[in-house]
């Protein structure tokens, strides 16, 4: 499956989050690929739209299961 990498500089918007270009490359928090794009909301480096979807899905599922455990 081909990823839709972030390529527009200096800011890319995807699903109500903004990804800005940083001066240094860091590993994507999902796949480990080096990227210069960092999420403003999550404060993690993310390389593509697919990695962004996985990242936010994991966060919301974790929040949902934590809420269910409290009941």
Coordinates of C-alpha atoms in Angstrom, one line a residue:
X1 CA 0.0 0.0 0.0
X2 CA 1.4 3.4 -1.0
X3 CA 1.4 6.1 1.6
X4 CA 0.3 9.7 0.9
X5 CA 3.4 11.5 2.3
X6 CA 3.2 15.1 3.5
X7 CA 5.0 17.1 0.8
X8 CA 3.6 20.6 0.9
X9 CA 5.8 23.1 2.8
X10 CA 5.8 24.7 5.3
X11 CA 2.4 23.6 6.8
X12 CA 0.1 20.7 5.8
X13 CA -3.4 20.3 7.2
X14 CA -5.0 16.9 7.6
X15 CA -8.1 16.0 9.6
X16 CA -8.2 19.1 11.7
X17 CA -4.5 18.9 12.7
X18 CA -1.6 20.9 11.3
X19 CA 1.7 19.4 10.4
X20 CA 4.6 21.8 10.3
X21 CA 8.1 21.4 8.9
X22 CA 10.8 21.3 11.5
X23 CA 14.5 21.9 11.0
X24 CA 15.6 18.4 11.9
X25 CA 14.4 15.0 10.8
X26 CA 13.0 12.6 13.4
X27 CA 11.5 9.1 13.1
X28 CA 7.8 8.9 12.5
X29 CA 6.1 7.7 15.7
X30 CA 4.1 5.0 13.8
X31 CA 6.4 3.6 11.1
X32 CA 9.8 4.9 12.0
X33 CA 10.5 6.6 8.6
X34 CA 12.6 9.8 8.9
X35 CA 10.4 12.9 8.5
X36 CA 10.5 16.7 9.1
X37 CA 6.7 17.0 9.7
X38 CA 5.5 17.4 13.3
X39 CA 1.9 17.4 14.5
X40 CA 1.0 20.6 16.4
X41 CA -1.7 18.9 18.5
X42 CA 0.1 15.6 19.3
X43 CA 3.7 17.0 19.4
X44 CA 5.0 13.9 17.6
X45 CA 6.6 13.5 14.1
X46 CA 4.3 11.9 11.6
X47 CA 5.2 11.2 7.9
X48 CA 1.9 10.5 6.1
X49 CA -1.8 10.7 6.2
X50 CA -2.0 6.9 6.8
X51 CA 0.3 7.2 9.8
X52 CA -1.8 10.1 11.1
X53 CA -5.0 8.1 10.9
X54 CA -3.4 5.2 12.8
X55 CA -1.9 7.5 15.4
X56 CA -5.2 9.3 16.2
X57 CA -7.2 6.0 16.1
X58 CA -4.9 4.6 18.7
X59 CA -5.3 7.6 20.9
X60 CA -9.1 7.7 20.7
X61 CA -9.4 3.9 21.3
X62 CA -7.1 4.2 24.4
X63 CA -9.3 7.1 25.7
X64 CA -12.5 5.1 25.0
X65 CA -11.2 1.9 26.8
X66 CA -10.0 4.0 29.7
X67 CA -13.4 5.5 30.1
X68 CA -15.0 2.0 30.0
X69 CA -12.7 0.8 32.7
X70 CA -13.7 3.5 35.1
X71 CA -17.3 2.5 35.1

